[in-house]
Amino acid sequence: MEKTFVMIKTDGVERGLIGEIIGRIEKKGFKITKAKLFQPSRELVENHYIEHKEKPFFQELVEYIIKGPVMAMEVEGETVVETMRIMIGDKDPKKAQPGTIRGDFAYSLTQNIIHGSDSIESAERELKLWFS
Ligand code: CDP
Ligand code: MG
């Protein structure tokens, strides 16, 4: 069964959106097979976002993800990687459609509540990174 990595970012945890987001994932029919609420290290988050290392927003992004607890999850289901990306919505809160998690709750491009792996290869890499 396909698996993906989903993380409720620090703003999502702070704003009390864990229940809402887990509810959406479960109601869709996906299974949360691992979950961990903890404050990640700088090293872990820099590695997670390695593809953005040279981007101007990289430092701000890392500081935001390490500032408090995040909810890291392994989510399982048919075509879960692509479907979770659709349920999450565009990273830009102006473009995220209503009905998506970011469309309904996010108002900042950096602080956009949730992460989901963008491909099966990324999901494998990210699950290994966060859960071993
Ligand atoms: O998260 P997603 O895969 O949808 O977007 P990304 O392009 O891989 O960017 C990763 C994360 O970096 C975003 O979710 C934002 O939190 C942040 N970001 C930012 O702060 N400023 C940007 N111009 C682009 C992304
Ligand atoms: Mg991405």
Short mmCIF file of N, CA, C and O and ligand atoms in Angstrom, two decimals:
data_model
loop_
_atom_site.label_atom_id
_atom_site.label_comp_id
_atom_site.label_asym_id
_atom_site.label_seq_id
_atom_site.Cartn_x
_atom_site.Cartn_y
_atom_site.Cartn_z
N MET A 1 0.85 -1.21 0.00
CA MET A 1 0.00 0.00 0.00
C MET A 1 0.88 1.26 0.00
O MET A 1 1.88 1.32 0.69
N GLU A 2 0.47 2.25 -0.79
CA GLU A 2 1.26 3.49 -0.89
C GLU A 2 1.26 4.25 0.45
O GLU A 2 0.27 4.28 1.16
N LYS A 3 2.39 4.90 0.73
CA LYS A 3 2.53 5.68 1.96
C LYS A 3 3.05 7.07 1.63
O LYS A 3 3.83 7.23 0.70
N THR A 4 2.65 8.05 2.43
CA THR A 4 3.23 9.38 2.28
C THR A 4 3.60 9.96 3.64
O THR A 4 3.20 9.43 4.68
N PHE A 5 4.38 11.03 3.60
CA PHE A 5 4.76 11.73 4.82
C PHE A 5 3.98 13.04 4.89
O PHE A 5 3.99 13.84 3.95
N VAL A 6 3.30 13.22 6.01
CA VAL A 6 2.53 14.45 6.24
C VAL A 6 3.03 15.05 7.55
O VAL A 6 3.26 14.34 8.53
N MET A 7 3.22 16.36 7.55
CA MET A 7 3.62 17.04 8.78
C MET A 7 2.71 18.25 9.02
O MET A 7 2.60 19.11 8.14
N ILE A 8 2.08 18.29 10.19
CA ILE A 8 1.38 19.51 10.59
C ILE A 8 2.45 20.43 11.16
O ILE A 8 3.14 20.08 12.12
N LYS A 9 2.64 21.57 10.52
CA LYS A 9 3.74 22.48 10.87
C LYS A 9 3.42 23.22 12.17
O LYS A 9 2.30 23.13 12.69
N THR A 10 4.40 23.97 12.67
CA THR A 10 4.25 24.59 14.00
C THR A 10 3.01 25.48 14.13
O THR A 10 2.36 25.49 15.17
N ASP A 11 2.67 26.20 13.06
CA ASP A 11 1.48 27.08 13.15
C ASP A 11 0.19 26.27 13.21
O ASP A 11 -0.75 26.65 13.92
N GLY A 12 0.16 25.13 12.52
CA GLY A 12 -1.02 24.26 12.56
C GLY A 12 -1.23 23.69 13.96
O GLY A 12 -2.36 23.63 14.46
N VAL A 13 -0.12 23.28 14.61
CA VAL A 13 -0.20 22.76 15.98
C VAL A 13 -0.63 23.88 16.92
O VAL A 13 -1.56 23.72 17.72
N GLU A 14 0.04 25.05 16.80
CA GLU A 14 -0.25 26.19 17.68
C GLU A 14 -1.70 26.65 17.56
O GLU A 14 -2.31 27.04 18.55
N ARG A 15 -2.24 26.61 16.37
CA ARG A 15 -3.62 27.07 16.15
C ARG A 15 -4.67 26.01 16.47
O ARG A 15 -5.86 26.23 16.27
N GLY A 16 -4.23 24.87 16.97
CA GLY A 16 -5.19 23.84 17.40
C GLY A 16 -5.86 23.12 16.25
O GLY A 16 -7.02 22.71 16.36
N LEU A 17 -5.12 22.92 15.14
CA LEU A 17 -5.72 22.31 13.95
C LEU A 17 -5.40 20.82 13.79
O LEU A 17 -5.76 20.21 12.79
N ILE A 18 -4.74 20.22 14.80
CA ILE A 18 -4.39 18.78 14.69
C ILE A 18 -5.65 17.94 14.48
O ILE A 18 -5.72 17.12 13.56
N GLY A 19 -6.65 18.14 15.30
CA GLY A 19 -7.88 17.34 15.23
C GLY A 19 -8.59 17.50 13.89
O GLY A 19 -9.02 16.52 13.27
N GLU A 20 -8.71 18.75 13.45
CA GLU A 20 -9.36 19.05 12.16
C GLU A 20 -8.65 18.32 11.01
O GLU A 20 -9.29 17.71 10.16
N ILE A 21 -7.33 18.39 11.01
CA ILE A 21 -6.55 17.81 9.89
C ILE A 21 -6.58 16.28 9.94
O ILE A 21 -6.83 15.63 8.93
N ILE A 22 -6.38 15.71 11.12
CA ILE A 22 -6.45 14.25 11.26
C ILE A 22 -7.86 13.77 10.87
O ILE A 22 -8.02 12.75 10.20
N GLY A 23 -8.87 14.51 11.25
CA GLY A 23 -10.25 14.17 10.90
C GLY A 23 -10.45 14.11 9.40
O GLY A 23 -11.07 13.17 8.88
N ARG A 24 -9.90 15.08 8.68
CA ARG A 24 -10.04 15.08 7.22
C ARG A 24 -9.34 13.87 6.61
O ARG A 24 -9.84 13.25 5.67
N ILE A 25 -8.13 13.56 7.11
CA ILE A 25 -7.36 12.43 6.57
C ILE A 25 -8.13 11.12 6.80
O ILE A 25 -8.27 10.30 5.89
N GLU A 26 -8.65 10.95 8.01
CA GLU A 26 -9.37 9.71 8.33
C GLU A 26 -10.69 9.61 7.58
O GLU A 26 -11.05 8.54 7.08
N LYS A 27 -11.41 10.73 7.48
CA LYS A 27 -12.71 10.69 6.78
C LYS A 27 -12.54 10.40 5.30
O LYS A 27 -13.42 9.84 4.66
N LYS A 28 -11.39 10.76 4.75
CA LYS A 28 -11.10 10.46 3.35
C LYS A 28 -10.89 8.96 3.14
O LYS A 28 -10.98 8.45 2.04
N GLY A 29 -10.59 8.27 4.26
CA GLY A 29 -10.39 6.82 4.17
C GLY A 29 -8.93 6.40 4.29
O GLY A 29 -8.60 5.24 4.13
N PHE A 30 -8.07 7.38 4.56
CA PHE A 30 -6.65 7.05 4.73
C PHE A 30 -6.38 6.65 6.18
O PHE A 30 -7.12 7.02 7.08
N LYS A 31 -5.29 5.90 6.34
CA LYS A 31 -4.93 5.40 7.66
C LYS A 31 -3.67 6.08 8.15
O LYS A 31 -2.68 6.15 7.40
N ILE A 32 -3.70 6.58 9.37
CA ILE A 32 -2.49 7.13 9.97
C ILE A 32 -1.79 5.96 10.66
O ILE A 32 -2.30 5.40 11.61
N THR A 33 -0.62 5.58 10.10
CA THR A 33 0.06 4.38 10.57
C THR A 33 1.21 4.69 11.52
O THR A 33 1.69 3.81 12.23
N LYS A 34 1.68 5.95 11.53
CA LYS A 34 2.66 6.40 12.52
C LYS A 34 2.39 7.86 12.81
O LYS A 34 1.96 8.60 11.90
N ALA A 35 2.65 8.30 14.04
CA ALA A 35 2.49 9.72 14.37
C ALA A 35 3.41 10.06 15.52
O ALA A 35 3.62 9.26 16.44
N LYS A 36 3.95 11.29 15.47
CA LYS A 36 4.94 11.71 16.47
C LYS A 36 4.83 13.23 16.64
O LYS A 36 5.01 13.96 15.67
N LEU A 37 4.50 13.68 17.84
CA LEU A 37 4.42 15.11 18.13
C LEU A 37 5.69 15.50 18.88
O LEU A 37 5.91 15.05 20.00
N PHE A 38 6.54 16.29 18.25
CA PHE A 38 7.81 16.64 18.88
C PHE A 38 8.43 17.86 18.20
O PHE A 38 8.02 18.25 17.10
N GLN A 39 9.42 18.46 18.88
CA GLN A 39 10.13 19.61 18.31
C GLN A 39 11.35 19.10 17.55
O GLN A 39 12.28 18.57 18.15
N PRO A 40 11.37 19.24 16.22
CA PRO A 40 12.47 18.66 15.43
C PRO A 40 13.75 19.49 15.53
O PRO A 40 13.71 20.70 15.76
N SER A 41 14.88 18.84 15.33
CA SER A 41 16.18 19.53 15.36
C SER A 41 16.39 20.32 14.07
O SER A 41 15.79 20.00 13.03
N ARG A 42 17.27 21.30 14.16
CA ARG A 42 17.65 22.08 12.97
C ARG A 42 18.20 21.16 11.87
O ARG A 42 17.87 21.30 10.70
N GLU A 43 19.04 20.22 12.28
CA GLU A 43 19.66 19.29 11.33
C GLU A 43 18.60 18.50 10.54
O GLU A 43 18.69 18.37 9.31
N LEU A 44 17.62 18.00 11.25
CA LEU A 44 16.55 17.23 10.61
C LEU A 44 15.77 18.09 9.60
O LEU A 44 15.52 17.67 8.46
N VAL A 45 15.44 19.29 10.01
CA VAL A 45 14.61 20.16 9.15
C VAL A 45 15.41 20.67 7.95
O VAL A 45 14.89 20.75 6.83
N GLU A 46 16.70 20.98 8.16
CA GLU A 46 17.54 21.39 7.02
C GLU A 46 17.67 20.26 6.01
O GLU A 46 17.63 20.50 4.80
N ASN A 47 17.77 19.05 6.51
CA ASN A 47 17.85 17.89 5.62
C ASN A 47 16.52 17.67 4.89
O ASN A 47 16.47 17.45 3.68
N HIS A 48 15.43 17.80 5.62
CA HIS A 48 14.09 17.64 5.02
C HIS A 48 13.90 18.60 3.84
O HIS A 48 13.39 18.21 2.80
N TYR A 49 14.31 19.86 4.03
CA TYR A 49 14.11 20.90 3.00
C TYR A 49 15.36 21.14 2.15
O TYR A 49 15.52 22.23 1.60
N ILE A 50 16.23 20.12 2.03
CA ILE A 50 17.52 20.27 1.34
C ILE A 50 17.36 20.84 -0.08
O ILE A 50 18.20 21.61 -0.55
N GLU A 51 16.26 20.48 -0.76
CA GLU A 51 16.05 20.95 -2.15
C GLU A 51 15.90 22.48 -2.20
O GLU A 51 16.05 23.09 -3.27
N HIS A 52 15.58 23.11 -1.07
CA HIS A 52 15.38 24.57 -1.04
C HIS A 52 16.56 25.32 -0.41
O HIS A 52 16.46 26.51 -0.12
N LYS A 53 17.67 24.60 -0.19
CA LYS A 53 18.82 25.17 0.53
C LYS A 53 19.30 26.51 -0.02
O LYS A 53 19.70 27.39 0.74
N GLU A 54 19.27 26.68 -1.32
CA GLU A 54 19.78 27.91 -1.94
C GLU A 54 18.70 28.99 -2.11
O GLU A 54 19.00 30.08 -2.59
N LYS A 55 17.48 28.71 -1.70
CA LYS A 55 16.40 29.68 -1.89
C LYS A 55 16.47 30.78 -0.84
O LYS A 55 16.90 30.55 0.29
N PRO A 56 16.01 31.98 -1.18
CA PRO A 56 16.07 33.10 -0.23
C PRO A 56 15.20 32.88 1.02
O PRO A 56 15.48 33.47 2.06
N PHE A 57 14.20 32.02 0.94
CA PHE A 57 13.31 31.80 2.09
C PHE A 57 13.77 30.67 3.01
O PHE A 57 13.12 30.38 4.01
N PHE A 58 14.91 30.03 2.67
CA PHE A 58 15.32 28.81 3.39
C PHE A 58 15.49 29.02 4.90
O PHE A 58 14.95 28.26 5.70
N GLN A 59 16.24 30.07 5.30
CA GLN A 59 16.50 30.28 6.73
C GLN A 59 15.21 30.53 7.51
O GLN A 59 14.97 29.95 8.57
N GLU A 60 14.36 31.39 6.94
CA GLU A 60 13.08 31.71 7.59
C GLU A 60 12.21 30.45 7.72
O GLU A 60 11.56 30.22 8.76
N LEU A 61 12.24 29.63 6.68
CA LEU A 61 11.47 28.39 6.68
C LEU A 61 11.95 27.45 7.79
O LEU A 61 11.14 26.91 8.56
N VAL A 62 13.26 27.28 7.90
CA VAL A 62 13.81 26.38 8.92
C VAL A 62 13.48 26.90 10.32
O VAL A 62 13.02 26.14 11.19
N GLU A 63 13.67 28.21 10.56
CA GLU A 63 13.39 28.79 11.89
C GLU A 63 11.93 28.55 12.28
O GLU A 63 11.61 28.27 13.44
N TYR A 64 11.04 28.68 11.33
CA TYR A 64 9.60 28.48 11.57
C TYR A 64 9.28 27.02 11.93
O TYR A 64 8.49 26.75 12.84
N ILE A 65 9.94 26.07 11.26
CA ILE A 65 9.62 24.66 11.52
C ILE A 65 10.23 24.17 12.84
O ILE A 65 9.70 23.25 13.48
N ILE A 66 11.34 24.79 13.28
CA ILE A 66 11.97 24.31 14.53
C ILE A 66 11.51 25.08 15.76
O ILE A 66 11.96 24.79 16.86
N LYS A 67 10.60 26.04 15.60
CA LYS A 67 10.26 26.90 16.75
C LYS A 67 9.37 26.23 17.80
O LYS A 67 9.20 26.74 18.90
N GLY A 68 8.82 25.07 17.48
CA GLY A 68 7.96 24.37 18.44
C GLY A 68 7.62 22.99 17.93
O GLY A 68 8.21 22.53 16.94
N PRO A 69 6.68 22.31 18.57
CA PRO A 69 6.34 20.96 18.12
C PRO A 69 5.63 20.93 16.77
O PRO A 69 4.88 21.84 16.43
N VAL A 70 5.91 19.88 16.02
CA VAL A 70 5.20 19.57 14.77
C VAL A 70 4.60 18.17 14.95
O VAL A 70 5.06 17.40 15.80
N MET A 71 3.59 17.87 14.14
CA MET A 71 3.00 16.52 14.17
C MET A 71 3.43 15.81 12.89
O MET A 71 2.93 16.13 11.80
N ALA A 72 4.37 14.87 13.02
CA ALA A 72 4.87 14.12 11.86
C ALA A 72 4.05 12.83 11.74
O ALA A 72 3.79 12.16 12.74
N MET A 73 3.61 12.52 10.51
CA MET A 73 2.76 11.34 10.33
C MET A 73 3.13 10.53 9.08
O MET A 73 3.51 11.10 8.07
N GLU A 74 2.95 9.23 9.19
CA GLU A 74 2.97 8.35 8.03
C GLU A 74 1.50 8.05 7.71
O GLU A 74 0.75 7.63 8.59
N VAL A 75 1.11 8.30 6.46
CA VAL A 75 -0.29 8.11 6.07
C VAL A 75 -0.33 7.12 4.91
O VAL A 75 0.46 7.23 3.97
N GLU A 76 -1.25 6.17 5.00
CA GLU A 76 -1.30 5.07 4.05
C GLU A 76 -2.63 5.03 3.32
O GLU A 76 -3.67 5.31 3.91
N GLY A 77 -2.59 4.68 2.04
CA GLY A 77 -3.83 4.51 1.27
C GLY A 77 -3.55 4.48 -0.21
O GLY A 77 -2.42 4.74 -0.65
N GLU A 78 -4.58 4.21 -1.00
CA GLU A 78 -4.43 4.15 -2.45
C GLU A 78 -4.17 5.55 -3.00
O GLU A 78 -4.91 6.49 -2.65
N THR A 79 -3.16 5.70 -3.82
CA THR A 79 -2.74 6.99 -4.41
C THR A 79 -2.68 8.11 -3.36
O THR A 79 -3.04 9.26 -3.64
N VAL A 80 -2.20 7.76 -2.17
CA VAL A 80 -2.23 8.72 -1.06
C VAL A 80 -1.31 9.93 -1.28
O VAL A 80 -1.60 11.03 -0.83
N VAL A 81 -0.18 9.71 -2.02
CA VAL A 81 0.77 10.81 -2.21
C VAL A 81 0.09 11.95 -2.97
O VAL A 81 0.04 13.10 -2.50
N GLU A 82 -0.47 11.63 -4.13
CA GLU A 82 -1.11 12.64 -4.97
C GLU A 82 -2.38 13.20 -4.32
O GLU A 82 -2.64 14.41 -4.35
N THR A 83 -3.17 12.32 -3.73
CA THR A 83 -4.44 12.77 -3.14
C THR A 83 -4.21 13.70 -1.95
O THR A 83 -4.90 14.70 -1.80
N MET A 84 -3.22 13.39 -1.12
CA MET A 84 -2.92 14.28 0.02
C MET A 84 -2.48 15.66 -0.49
O MET A 84 -2.85 16.68 0.08
N ARG A 85 -1.70 15.70 -1.57
CA ARG A 85 -1.26 17.00 -2.13
C ARG A 85 -2.48 17.82 -2.55
O ARG A 85 -2.53 19.03 -2.36
N ILE A 86 -3.49 17.13 -3.15
CA ILE A 86 -4.71 17.84 -3.57
C ILE A 86 -5.48 18.32 -2.34
O ILE A 86 -5.95 19.47 -2.30
N MET A 87 -5.57 17.47 -1.32
CA MET A 87 -6.28 17.87 -0.09
C MET A 87 -5.57 19.02 0.63
O MET A 87 -6.20 19.82 1.32
N ILE A 88 -4.24 19.09 0.49
CA ILE A 88 -3.45 20.15 1.14
C ILE A 88 -3.63 21.48 0.40
O ILE A 88 -3.80 22.52 1.03
N GLY A 89 -3.58 21.47 -0.92
CA GLY A 89 -3.78 22.69 -1.70
C GLY A 89 -2.50 23.45 -1.97
O GLY A 89 -1.42 23.09 -1.49
N ASP A 90 -2.62 24.51 -2.74
CA ASP A 90 -1.45 25.30 -3.18
C ASP A 90 -0.74 25.93 -1.98
O ASP A 90 -1.38 26.32 -1.00
N LYS A 91 0.60 26.06 -2.10
CA LYS A 91 1.36 26.68 -1.00
C LYS A 91 1.03 28.16 -0.84
O LYS A 91 1.18 28.73 0.24
N ASP A 92 0.60 28.79 -1.92
CA ASP A 92 0.26 30.22 -1.86
C ASP A 92 -1.19 30.35 -1.39
O ASP A 92 -2.11 29.89 -2.07
N PRO A 93 -1.42 30.96 -0.23
CA PRO A 93 -2.78 30.99 0.34
C PRO A 93 -3.79 31.72 -0.56
O PRO A 93 -4.99 31.46 -0.47
N LYS A 94 -3.29 32.57 -1.47
CA LYS A 94 -4.20 33.27 -2.39
C LYS A 94 -4.71 32.32 -3.47
O LYS A 94 -5.79 32.51 -4.02
N LYS A 95 -3.89 31.29 -3.79
CA LYS A 95 -4.25 30.36 -4.86
C LYS A 95 -4.91 29.08 -4.34
O LYS A 95 -5.54 28.36 -5.11
N ALA A 96 -4.72 28.78 -3.06
CA ALA A 96 -5.26 27.53 -2.49
C ALA A 96 -6.79 27.57 -2.53
O ALA A 96 -7.41 28.53 -2.06
N GLN A 97 -7.38 26.53 -3.10
CA GLN A 97 -8.84 26.47 -3.27
C GLN A 97 -9.56 26.24 -1.94
O GLN A 97 -9.08 25.46 -1.11
N PRO A 98 -10.73 26.85 -1.76
CA PRO A 98 -11.57 26.51 -0.61
C PRO A 98 -11.85 25.01 -0.62
O PRO A 98 -12.00 24.42 -1.70
N GLY A 99 -11.89 24.41 0.56
CA GLY A 99 -12.08 22.95 0.62
C GLY A 99 -10.76 22.23 0.81
O GLY A 99 -10.75 21.08 1.25
N THR A 100 -9.66 22.89 0.44
CA THR A 100 -8.35 22.31 0.75
C THR A 100 -7.92 22.82 2.13
O THR A 100 -8.45 23.83 2.62
N ILE A 101 -6.96 22.11 2.74
CA ILE A 101 -6.54 22.49 4.10
C ILE A 101 -5.94 23.90 4.08
O ILE A 101 -6.30 24.76 4.89
N ARG A 102 -5.02 24.16 3.14
CA ARG A 102 -4.44 25.50 3.08
C ARG A 102 -5.48 26.53 2.63
O ARG A 102 -5.49 27.67 3.12
N GLY A 103 -6.35 26.16 1.71
CA GLY A 103 -7.40 27.07 1.24
C GLY A 103 -8.33 27.49 2.37
O GLY A 103 -8.80 28.63 2.42
N ASP A 104 -8.59 26.59 3.29
CA ASP A 104 -9.52 26.90 4.38
C ASP A 104 -8.84 27.58 5.56
O ASP A 104 -9.49 28.34 6.29
N PHE A 105 -7.55 27.34 5.79
CA PHE A 105 -6.93 27.80 7.05
C PHE A 105 -5.68 28.66 6.91
O PHE A 105 -5.31 29.35 7.85
N ALA A 106 -4.98 28.61 5.75
CA ALA A 106 -3.68 29.31 5.67
C ALA A 106 -3.85 30.73 5.17
O ALA A 106 -4.70 31.00 4.32
N TYR A 107 -3.04 31.65 5.71
CA TYR A 107 -3.04 33.03 5.21
C TYR A 107 -1.63 33.54 4.95
O TYR A 107 -1.42 34.70 4.64
N SER A 108 -0.63 32.65 5.10
CA SER A 108 0.77 33.05 4.89
C SER A 108 1.45 32.03 3.98
O SER A 108 1.19 30.83 4.09
N LEU A 109 2.31 32.51 3.09
CA LEU A 109 3.03 31.62 2.16
C LEU A 109 4.04 30.75 2.89
O LEU A 109 4.18 29.56 2.60
N THR A 110 4.74 31.31 3.87
CA THR A 110 5.69 30.50 4.63
C THR A 110 4.95 29.64 5.65
O THR A 110 5.12 28.43 5.71
N GLN A 111 4.12 30.27 6.46
CA GLN A 111 3.41 29.56 7.52
C GLN A 111 2.09 29.04 6.95
O GLN A 111 1.04 29.66 7.12
N ASN A 112 2.20 27.90 6.27
CA ASN A 112 1.03 27.39 5.54
C ASN A 112 0.53 26.05 6.07
O ASN A 112 0.03 25.21 5.35
N ILE A 113 0.74 25.84 7.39
CA ILE A 113 0.06 24.80 8.17
C ILE A 113 0.51 23.35 8.01
O ILE A 113 0.59 22.61 8.98
N ILE A 114 0.79 22.95 6.77
CA ILE A 114 0.98 21.50 6.56
C ILE A 114 1.94 21.22 5.41
O ILE A 114 2.03 22.01 4.46
N HIS A 115 2.64 20.10 5.53
CA HIS A 115 3.51 19.59 4.47
C HIS A 115 3.01 18.21 4.04
O HIS A 115 2.60 17.42 4.88
N GLY A 116 3.11 17.92 2.75
CA GLY A 116 2.88 16.56 2.25
C GLY A 116 3.90 16.26 1.16
O GLY A 116 4.18 17.13 0.32
N SER A 117 4.45 15.06 1.13
CA SER A 117 5.46 14.68 0.14
C SER A 117 4.92 14.88 -1.28
O SER A 117 3.74 14.62 -1.55
N ASP A 118 5.81 15.32 -2.19
CA ASP A 118 5.36 15.66 -3.55
C ASP A 118 5.49 14.51 -4.56
O ASP A 118 5.11 14.66 -5.71
N SER A 119 6.08 13.38 -4.16
CA SER A 119 6.21 12.22 -5.06
C SER A 119 6.44 10.98 -4.20
O SER A 119 6.75 11.09 -3.00
N ILE A 120 6.34 9.82 -4.84
CA ILE A 120 6.58 8.57 -4.11
C ILE A 120 8.03 8.51 -3.63
O ILE A 120 8.30 8.08 -2.50
N GLU A 121 8.97 9.01 -4.46
CA GLU A 121 10.39 9.02 -4.07
C GLU A 121 10.61 9.94 -2.86
O GLU A 121 11.30 9.58 -1.92
N SER A 122 10.02 11.13 -2.89
CA SER A 122 10.15 12.06 -1.74
C SER A 122 9.53 11.43 -0.50
O SER A 122 10.07 11.57 0.60
N ALA A 123 8.41 10.76 -0.65
CA ALA A 123 7.73 10.14 0.50
C ALA A 123 8.65 9.12 1.16
O ALA A 123 8.80 9.08 2.38
N GLU A 124 9.30 8.29 0.34
CA GLU A 124 10.21 7.27 0.88
C GLU A 124 11.37 7.93 1.63
O GLU A 124 11.72 7.54 2.74
N ARG A 125 11.96 8.95 1.01
CA ARG A 125 13.08 9.65 1.63
C ARG A 125 12.65 10.31 2.94
O ARG A 125 13.32 10.20 3.97
N GLU A 126 11.51 11.01 2.91
CA GLU A 126 11.07 11.77 4.08
C GLU A 126 10.62 10.85 5.22
O GLU A 126 10.90 11.12 6.39
N LEU A 127 9.97 9.74 4.90
CA LEU A 127 9.55 8.79 5.96
C LEU A 127 10.76 8.20 6.65
O LEU A 127 10.78 8.06 7.87
N LYS A 128 11.80 7.88 5.87
CA LYS A 128 13.02 7.34 6.44
C LYS A 128 13.68 8.38 7.36
O LYS A 128 14.12 8.09 8.46
N LEU A 129 13.70 9.61 6.88
CA LEU A 129 14.32 10.70 7.64
C LEU A 129 13.61 10.97 8.97
O LEU A 129 14.24 11.15 10.00
N TRP A 130 12.29 10.99 8.96
CA TRP A 130 11.53 11.39 10.15
C TRP A 130 11.21 10.23 11.09
O TRP A 130 10.92 10.44 12.26
N PHE A 131 11.25 8.99 10.59
CA PHE A 131 10.82 7.86 11.44
C PHE A 131 11.88 6.78 11.61
O PHE A 131 11.55 5.63 11.84
N SER A 132 13.19 7.14 11.46
CA SER A 132 14.19 6.13 11.81
C SER A 132 15.39 6.77 12.47
O SER A 132 15.45 7.95 12.67
O1 CDP B 1 5.12 22.78 0.64
P1 CDP B 1 5.07 22.69 -0.87
O2 CDP B 1 5.71 21.44 -1.40
O3 CDP B 1 3.67 22.91 -1.37
O4 CDP B 1 5.92 23.93 -1.43
P2 CDP B 1 7.49 24.08 -1.73
O5 CDP B 1 7.63 24.93 -2.94
O6 CDP B 1 8.19 22.76 -1.73
O7 CDP B 1 8.02 24.94 -0.50
C1 CDP B 1 8.22 24.35 0.74
C2 CDP B 1 7.76 25.29 1.83
O8 CDP B 1 8.61 26.45 1.80
C3 CDP B 1 6.36 25.89 1.61
O9 CDP B 1 5.34 25.01 2.05
C4 CDP B 1 6.44 27.14 2.44
O10 CDP B 1 6.29 26.86 3.83
C5 CDP B 1 7.88 27.61 2.20
N1 CDP B 1 7.99 28.62 1.13
C6 CDP B 1 8.23 29.95 1.47
O11 CDP B 1 8.33 30.27 2.64
N2 CDP B 1 8.34 30.91 0.49
C7 CDP B 1 8.26 30.58 -0.81
N3 CDP B 1 8.40 31.53 -1.75
C8 CDP B 1 8.03 29.24 -1.18
C9 CDP B 1 7.90 28.28 -0.19
MG MG B 2 7.66 20.79 -1.63
#
